[in-house]
């Protein structure tokens, strides 16, 4: 202890306190968490950012999905295992549905184009509707879709699965190839077949995305007819993926599980279910150190 009665430890603490602070978090332990908290609060979406995010995310998803190892033998083995399991359950109805509808040319061609187009068109339309009419719920609901799609990549990578139309010796009809449509987007001999991983069938994102669209419309839409369409859309999509021999119904179950994971991620991040968040949020106030804008 010095003459002034200050201990050596106290002197060291005073010296440390006098040093300039270079780490903001040392002064304000809540500085970093505050930024994280802001990300977890619903805010008004920006159109340019959302368009860029959707484009980049889908590009990354496509690259990773198609870069998954093309293990043909494993994919055929897994498909046979799925088919046998469904047979034990007495629910191996895909072949019967495929053959029944493949003989109705106008119908199966329409289903081929449904499979190829509405998967993207309806999903983008629902995103646009959310952006315009439910901006406060947009971010959380969009996170559901992104998390669902992200976890699906795990299935594509670790569980290659031949779709029914590519199963060997089973007699499924590849309706897109037979009718020369681009409904499957990966018919043998086309440019898409060279760049698309045709054995990324489990889980089915046609079901994951369509169910996300359907639930969003059924819960948030006001017109009764739109809510009814929301209920029918994923159900009809299930018929389409089976009739065109692009998926087993168990692939649809996989898509539903991925969607459940997506809702859980959004719930944990925002602290509330996405549909229970405020419909609209106020404009973000200017930062304290920024002067308020004056009308000219």
CSV table of C-alpha atoms in Angstrom, one decimal:
chain,number,residue,atom,x,y,z
A,1,UNK,CA,0.0,0.0,0.0
A,2,UNK,CA,1.4,3.4,-1.0
A,3,UNK,CA,1.6,6.6,1.1
A,4,UNK,CA,-1.8,7.7,-0.2
A,5,UNK,CA,-3.4,4.5,0.9
A,6,UNK,CA,-4.0,3.1,-2.6
A,7,UNK,CA,-3.1,-0.5,-3.1
A,8,UNK,CA,-1.0,-1.7,-6.0
A,9,UNK,CA,-4.0,-3.5,-7.4
A,10,UNK,CA,-6.1,-0.3,-7.3
A,11,UNK,CA,-3.3,1.6,-9.1
A,12,UNK,CA,-3.3,-1.1,-11.9
A,13,UNK,CA,-7.0,-0.8,-12.3
A,14,UNK,CA,-6.8,3.0,-12.6
A,15,UNK,CA,-4.1,2.7,-15.2
A,16,UNK,CA,-6.2,0.2,-17.2
A,17,UNK,CA,-9.2,2.5,-17.0
A,18,UNK,CA,-7.1,5.4,-18.4
A,19,UNK,CA,-6.1,3.4,-21.5
A,20,UNK,CA,-7.9,4.3,-24.7
A,21,UNK,CA,-10.6,1.8,-25.7
A,22,UNK,CA,-10.2,0.2,-29.1
A,23,UNK,CA,-12.8,-2.4,-28.7
A,24,UNK,CA,-16.3,-1.0,-28.6
A,25,UNK,CA,-17.7,-4.0,-26.9
A,26,UNK,CA,-15.4,-3.5,-24.0
A,27,UNK,CA,-17.2,-0.3,-23.1
A,28,UNK,CA,-20.7,-1.4,-24.2
A,29,UNK,CA,-21.1,-5.2,-23.7
A,30,UNK,CA,-24.6,-4.9,-25.3
A,31,UNK,CA,-23.2,-3.2,-28.5
A,32,UNK,CA,-22.9,-6.4,-30.5
A,33,UNK,CA,-26.1,-8.1,-29.2
A,34,UNK,CA,-28.0,-4.9,-30.0
A,35,UNK,CA,-27.2,-5.3,-33.7
A,36,UNK,CA,-28.2,-8.9,-33.5
A,37,UNK,CA,-31.5,-7.9,-31.8
A,38,UNK,CA,-32.3,-5.4,-34.6
A,39,UNK,CA,-32.0,-8.2,-37.1
A,40,UNK,CA,-34.5,-10.2,-35.2
A,41,UNK,CA,-37.1,-7.4,-35.2
A,42,UNK,CA,-39.5,-7.2,-38.2
A,43,UNK,CA,-38.7,-4.3,-40.5
A,44,UNK,CA,-39.8,-2.9,-43.8
A,45,UNK,CA,-38.3,-5.0,-46.6
A,46,UNK,CA,-36.4,-3.3,-49.4
A,47,UNK,CA,-37.3,-4.4,-52.9
A,48,UNK,CA,-33.8,-4.2,-54.4
A,49,UNK,CA,-32.3,-6.3,-51.5
A,50,UNK,CA,-35.1,-8.9,-51.7
A,51,UNK,CA,-34.7,-9.4,-55.5
A,52,UNK,CA,-30.9,-9.7,-55.1
A,53,UNK,CA,-31.3,-12.1,-52.1
A,54,UNK,CA,-33.8,-14.3,-54.0
A,55,UNK,CA,-31.6,-14.4,-57.1
A,56,UNK,CA,-28.4,-15.2,-55.2
A,57,UNK,CA,-30.0,-17.7,-52.9
A,58,UNK,CA,-31.6,-19.7,-55.7
A,59,UNK,CA,-28.3,-19.6,-57.6
A,60,UNK,CA,-26.4,-21.0,-54.7
A,61,UNK,CA,-29.2,-23.6,-54.1
A,62,UNK,CA,-29.0,-24.7,-57.7
A,63,UNK,CA,-25.2,-25.0,-57.7
A,64,UNK,CA,-25.1,-27.0,-54.5
A,65,UNK,CA,-28.0,-29.2,-55.5
A,66,UNK,CA,-26.5,-30.0,-58.8
A,67,UNK,CA,-23.0,-30.5,-57.3
A,68,UNK,CA,-24.2,-33.3,-55.1
A,69,UNK,CA,-22.5,-36.5,-56.0
A,70,UNK,CA,-24.4,-38.4,-58.8
A,71,UNK,CA,-24.4,-41.8,-57.2
A,72,UNK,CA,-26.5,-43.8,-59.6
A,73,UNK,CA,-26.2,-47.2,-57.9
A,74,UNK,CA,-27.0,-45.7,-54.5
A,75,UNK,CA,-29.9,-43.7,-56.0
A,76,UNK,CA,-31.4,-46.8,-57.6
A,77,UNK,CA,-30.9,-48.8,-54.3
A,78,UNK,CA,-32.6,-46.1,-52.3
A,79,UNK,CA,-35.5,-45.9,-54.7
A,80,UNK,CA,-36.1,-49.6,-54.5
A,81,UNK,CA,-36.0,-49.4,-50.7
A,82,UNK,CA,-38.6,-46.6,-50.7
A,83,UNK,CA,-40.8,-48.5,-53.1
A,84,UNK,CA,-40.6,-51.7,-51.0
A,85,UNK,CA,-41.4,-49.7,-47.9
A,86,UNK,CA,-44.4,-48.2,-49.5
A,87,UNK,CA,-45.4,-51.7,-50.6
A,88,UNK,CA,-45.3,-53.0,-47.1
A,89,UNK,CA,-47.5,-50.1,-46.1
A,90,UNK,CA,-49.9,-50.9,-48.9
A,91,UNK,CA,-49.4,-47.4,-50.3
A,92,UNK,CA,-47.4,-48.1,-53.5
A,93,UNK,CA,-50.0,-46.4,-55.7
A,94,UNK,CA,-47.6,-44.2,-57.9
A,95,UNK,CA,-47.3,-46.7,-60.8
A,96,UNK,CA,-51.1,-47.0,-61.1
A,97,UNK,CA,-51.6,-43.2,-61.0
A,98,UNK,CA,-48.8,-42.7,-63.5
A,99,UNK,CA,-50.2,-45.2,-66.0
A,100,UNK,CA,-53.8,-44.0,-65.6
A,101,UNK,CA,-53.1,-40.3,-66.3
A,102,UNK,CA,-50.3,-40.8,-68.8
A,103,UNK,CA,-52.9,-42.1,-71.3
A,104,UNK,CA,-54.9,-38.9,-71.2
A,105,UNK,CA,-52.6,-36.8,-73.4
A,106,UNK,CA,-54.1,-33.3,-72.9
A,107,UNK,CA,-54.2,-33.8,-69.1
A,108,UNK,CA,-50.7,-35.2,-68.7
A,109,UNK,CA,-49.1,-32.5,-70.9
A,110,UNK,CA,-50.8,-29.9,-68.8
A,111,UNK,CA,-49.5,-31.6,-65.7
A,112,UNK,CA,-46.0,-31.6,-67.2
A,113,UNK,CA,-46.1,-27.8,-67.6
A,114,UNK,CA,-47.7,-27.4,-64.2
A,115,UNK,CA,-44.7,-29.3,-62.7
A,116,UNK,CA,-42.2,-27.1,-64.6
A,117,UNK,CA,-43.7,-23.7,-64.2
A,118,UNK,CA,-46.0,-23.2,-61.2
A,119,UNK,CA,-43.3,-24.3,-58.8
A,120,UNK,CA,-41.6,-21.0,-59.4
A,121,UNK,CA,-44.4,-18.8,-60.6
A,122,UNK,CA,-46.7,-19.3,-57.6
A,123,UNK,CA,-43.9,-19.1,-55.1
A,124,UNK,CA,-42.6,-15.8,-56.5
A,125,UNK,CA,-46.2,-14.5,-56.6
A,126,UNK,CA,-46.8,-15.3,-53.0
A,127,UNK,CA,-43.5,-13.6,-52.0
A,128,UNK,CA,-44.5,-10.5,-54.0
A,129,UNK,CA,-47.9,-10.5,-52.3
A,130,UNK,CA,-46.4,-10.8,-48.9
A,131,UNK,CA,-43.9,-8.0,-49.7
A,132,UNK,CA,-46.8,-5.7,-50.7
A,133,UNK,CA,-49.6,-6.6,-48.3
A,134,UNK,CA,-47.8,-8.0,-45.2
A,135,UNK,CA,-44.4,-6.3,-45.0
A,136,UNK,CA,-44.2,-6.9,-41.2
A,137,UNK,CA,-44.5,-10.7,-41.8
A,138,UNK,CA,-42.5,-10.9,-45.0
A,139,UNK,CA,-39.0,-11.4,-43.5
A,140,UNK,CA,-40.1,-14.1,-41.1
A,141,UNK,CA,-42.2,-16.0,-43.6
A,142,UNK,CA,-39.4,-15.7,-46.2
A,143,UNK,CA,-37.0,-17.2,-43.7
A,144,UNK,CA,-39.3,-20.2,-43.4
A,145,UNK,CA,-38.9,-20.8,-47.2
A,146,UNK,CA,-35.1,-20.2,-47.2
A,147,UNK,CA,-34.5,-22.5,-44.2
A,148,UNK,CA,-36.7,-25.2,-45.8
A,149,UNK,CA,-34.8,-25.0,-49.0
A,150,UNK,CA,-31.4,-25.0,-47.2
A,151,UNK,CA,-32.0,-28.1,-45.2
A,152,UNK,CA,-33.3,-29.9,-48.3
A,153,UNK,CA,-29.7,-29.7,-49.6
A,154,UNK,CA,-28.7,-32.1,-46.9
A,155,UNK,CA,-31.1,-34.7,-48.2
A,156,UNK,CA,-29.9,-34.2,-51.8
A,157,UNK,CA,-26.3,-34.7,-50.8
A,158,UNK,CA,-26.5,-37.6,-48.4
A,159,UNK,CA,-29.5,-39.5,-49.8
A,160,UNK,CA,-29.4,-39.6,-53.6
A,161,UNK,CA,-32.7,-41.0,-54.8
A,162,UNK,CA,-33.8,-42.0,-58.3
A,163,UNK,CA,-37.3,-40.6,-59.1
A,164,UNK,CA,-39.8,-43.3,-60.2
A,165,UNK,CA,-39.4,-42.4,-63.9
A,166,UNK,CA,-35.7,-43.3,-63.7
A,167,UNK,CA,-36.1,-46.5,-61.8
A,168,UNK,CA,-34.8,-49.5,-63.6
A,169,UNK,CA,-37.2,-52.2,-64.6
A,170,UNK,CA,-40.3,-50.8,-62.9
A,171,UNK,CA,-42.2,-49.6,-66.0
A,172,UNK,CA,-42.9,-46.0,-64.9
A,173,UNK,CA,-43.6,-43.6,-67.8
A,174,UNK,CA,-41.5,-40.5,-68.1
A,175,UNK,CA,-44.3,-38.3,-69.3
A,176,UNK,CA,-42.2,-35.4,-70.3
A,177,UNK,CA,-40.0,-37.6,-72.5
A,178,UNK,CA,-43.0,-39.4,-74.0
A,179,UNK,CA,-44.9,-36.2,-74.9
A,180,UNK,CA,-41.8,-34.2,-75.7
A,181,UNK,CA,-42.5,-31.5,-73.2
A,182,UNK,CA,-40.0,-29.9,-70.8
A,183,UNK,CA,-42.1,-30.7,-67.8
A,184,UNK,CA,-39.4,-32.7,-66.0
A,185,UNK,CA,-36.7,-30.1,-66.9
A,186,UNK,CA,-34.3,-33.0,-67.1
A,187,UNK,CA,-35.4,-35.3,-69.9
A,188,UNK,CA,-32.6,-37.5,-71.2
A,189,UNK,CA,-30.7,-36.0,-74.2
A,190,UNK,CA,-31.6,-32.3,-73.3
A,191,UNK,CA,-29.3,-29.6,-72.2
A,192,UNK,CA,-30.9,-29.6,-68.8
A,193,UNK,CA,-30.0,-33.2,-68.3
A,194,UNK,CA,-26.4,-32.3,-68.5
A,195,UNK,CA,-26.5,-29.8,-65.7
A,196,UNK,CA,-29.3,-31.0,-63.5
A,197,UNK,CA,-28.9,-33.6,-60.8
A,198,UNK,CA,-31.8,-35.9,-61.6
A,199,UNK,CA,-31.2,-38.0,-58.5
A,200,UNK,CA,-32.0,-35.1,-56.1
A,201,UNK,CA,-35.6,-36.3,-55.4
A,202,UNK,CA,-35.7,-36.6,-51.6
A,203,UNK,CA,-37.1,-34.3,-50.2
A,204,UNK,CA,-39.6,-32.9,-52.7
A,205,UNK,CA,-39.3,-29.1,-52.8
A,206,UNK,CA,-42.3,-29.0,-55.1
A,207,UNK,CA,-44.3,-30.1,-52.0
A,208,UNK,CA,-42.2,-28.0,-49.5
A,209,UNK,CA,-42.7,-24.8,-51.5
A,210,UNK,CA,-46.3,-25.5,-52.5
A,211,UNK,CA,-47.3,-26.2,-48.9
A,212,UNK,CA,-45.5,-23.0,-47.8
A,213,UNK,CA,-47.6,-21.1,-50.4
A,214,UNK,CA,-50.8,-22.9,-49.4
A,215,UNK,CA,-50.4,-22.3,-45.7
A,216,UNK,CA,-49.5,-18.7,-46.2
A,217,UNK,CA,-52.5,-18.0,-48.3
A,218,UNK,CA,-54.9,-20.0,-46.2
A,219,UNK,CA,-53.8,-18.2,-43.0
A,220,UNK,CA,-53.3,-14.6,-44.3
A,221,UNK,CA,-55.5,-14.1,-47.3
A,222,UNK,CA,-58.9,-12.5,-46.9
A,223,UNK,CA,-60.9,-13.7,-49.9
A,224,UNK,CA,-62.4,-17.1,-49.3
A,225,UNK,CA,-61.6,-18.3,-52.8
A,226,UNK,CA,-58.0,-17.5,-52.3
A,227,UNK,CA,-57.8,-19.4,-49.0
A,228,UNK,CA,-59.5,-22.3,-50.7
A,229,UNK,CA,-56.9,-22.2,-53.5
A,230,UNK,CA,-54.2,-22.2,-50.8
A,231,UNK,CA,-55.6,-25.5,-49.4
A,232,UNK,CA,-56.0,-27.1,-52.9
A,233,UNK,CA,-52.6,-26.0,-54.3
A,234,UNK,CA,-50.3,-28.4,-52.4
A,235,UNK,CA,-52.8,-31.2,-52.6
A,236,UNK,CA,-53.0,-30.9,-56.4
A,237,UNK,CA,-49.2,-30.6,-56.5
A,238,UNK,CA,-48.9,-34.0,-54.8
A,239,UNK,CA,-51.1,-35.5,-57.6
A,240,UNK,CA,-48.8,-33.8,-60.2
A,241,UNK,CA,-45.5,-35.1,-58.8
A,242,UNK,CA,-46.9,-38.6,-58.6
A,243,UNK,CA,-48.6,-38.6,-62.0
A,244,UNK,CA,-45.5,-37.4,-63.8
A,245,UNK,CA,-43.4,-40.0,-62.0
A,246,UNK,CA,-41.1,-37.3,-60.6
A,247,UNK,CA,-41.5,-38.3,-56.9
A,248,UNK,CA,-42.7,-40.9,-54.5
A,249,UNK,CA,-45.2,-39.8,-52.0
A,250,UNK,CA,-42.6,-40.3,-49.3
A,251,UNK,CA,-40.6,-37.6,-51.0
A,252,UNK,CA,-43.5,-35.3,-50.2
A,253,UNK,CA,-43.3,-36.3,-46.5
A,254,UNK,CA,-39.6,-35.3,-46.6
A,255,UNK,CA,-40.6,-31.9,-48.0
A,256,UNK,CA,-43.1,-31.5,-45.2
A,257,UNK,CA,-40.5,-32.3,-42.6
A,258,UNK,CA,-38.2,-29.7,-44.2
A,259,UNK,CA,-40.9,-27.2,-44.1
A,260,UNK,CA,-41.6,-27.9,-40.4
A,261,UNK,CA,-37.9,-27.3,-39.8
A,262,UNK,CA,-38.2,-24.0,-41.6
A,263,UNK,CA,-41.1,-22.8,-39.4
A,264,UNK,CA,-39.1,-23.8,-36.3
A,265,UNK,CA,-36.1,-21.8,-37.4
A,266,UNK,CA,-38.2,-18.7,-38.1
A,267,UNK,CA,-40.0,-19.1,-34.7
A,268,UNK,CA,-36.8,-19.3,-32.8
A,269,UNK,CA,-35.3,-16.4,-34.6
A,270,UNK,CA,-38.2,-13.9,-34.4
A,271,UNK,CA,-39.7,-15.2,-31.1
A,272,UNK,CA,-43.2,-15.6,-32.6
A,273,UNK,CA,-44.7,-17.6,-35.4
A,274,UNK,CA,-44.3,-15.7,-38.7
A,275,UNK,CA,-48.1,-15.3,-39.2
A,276,UNK,CA,-48.6,-13.8,-35.8
A,277,UNK,CA,-46.2,-10.9,-36.3
A,278,UNK,CA,-47.6,-7.4,-37.0
A,279,UNK,CA,-48.9,-7.1,-40.5
A,280,UNK,CA,-47.2,-3.7,-41.0
A,281,UNK,CA,-44.2,-2.1,-39.3
A,282,UNK,CA,-43.5,1.7,-39.1
A,283,UNK,CA,-40.7,3.2,-41.1
A,284,UNK,CA,-37.3,2.9,-39.4
A,285,UNK,CA,-36.4,6.1,-37.5
A,286,UNK,CA,-33.2,8.0,-38.3
A,287,UNK,CA,-30.2,7.1,-36.2
A,288,UNK,CA,-29.5,9.5,-33.3
A,289,UNK,CA,-26.4,10.9,-34.9
A,290,UNK,CA,-28.2,11.5,-38.2
A,291,UNK,CA,-30.1,14.7,-38.8
A,292,UNK,CA,-33.7,14.3,-39.7
A,293,UNK,CA,-34.6,14.9,-43.3
A,294,UNK,CA,-36.2,18.3,-44.0
A,295,UNK,CA,-38.7,18.7,-46.8
A,296,UNK,CA,-37.4,20.8,-49.6
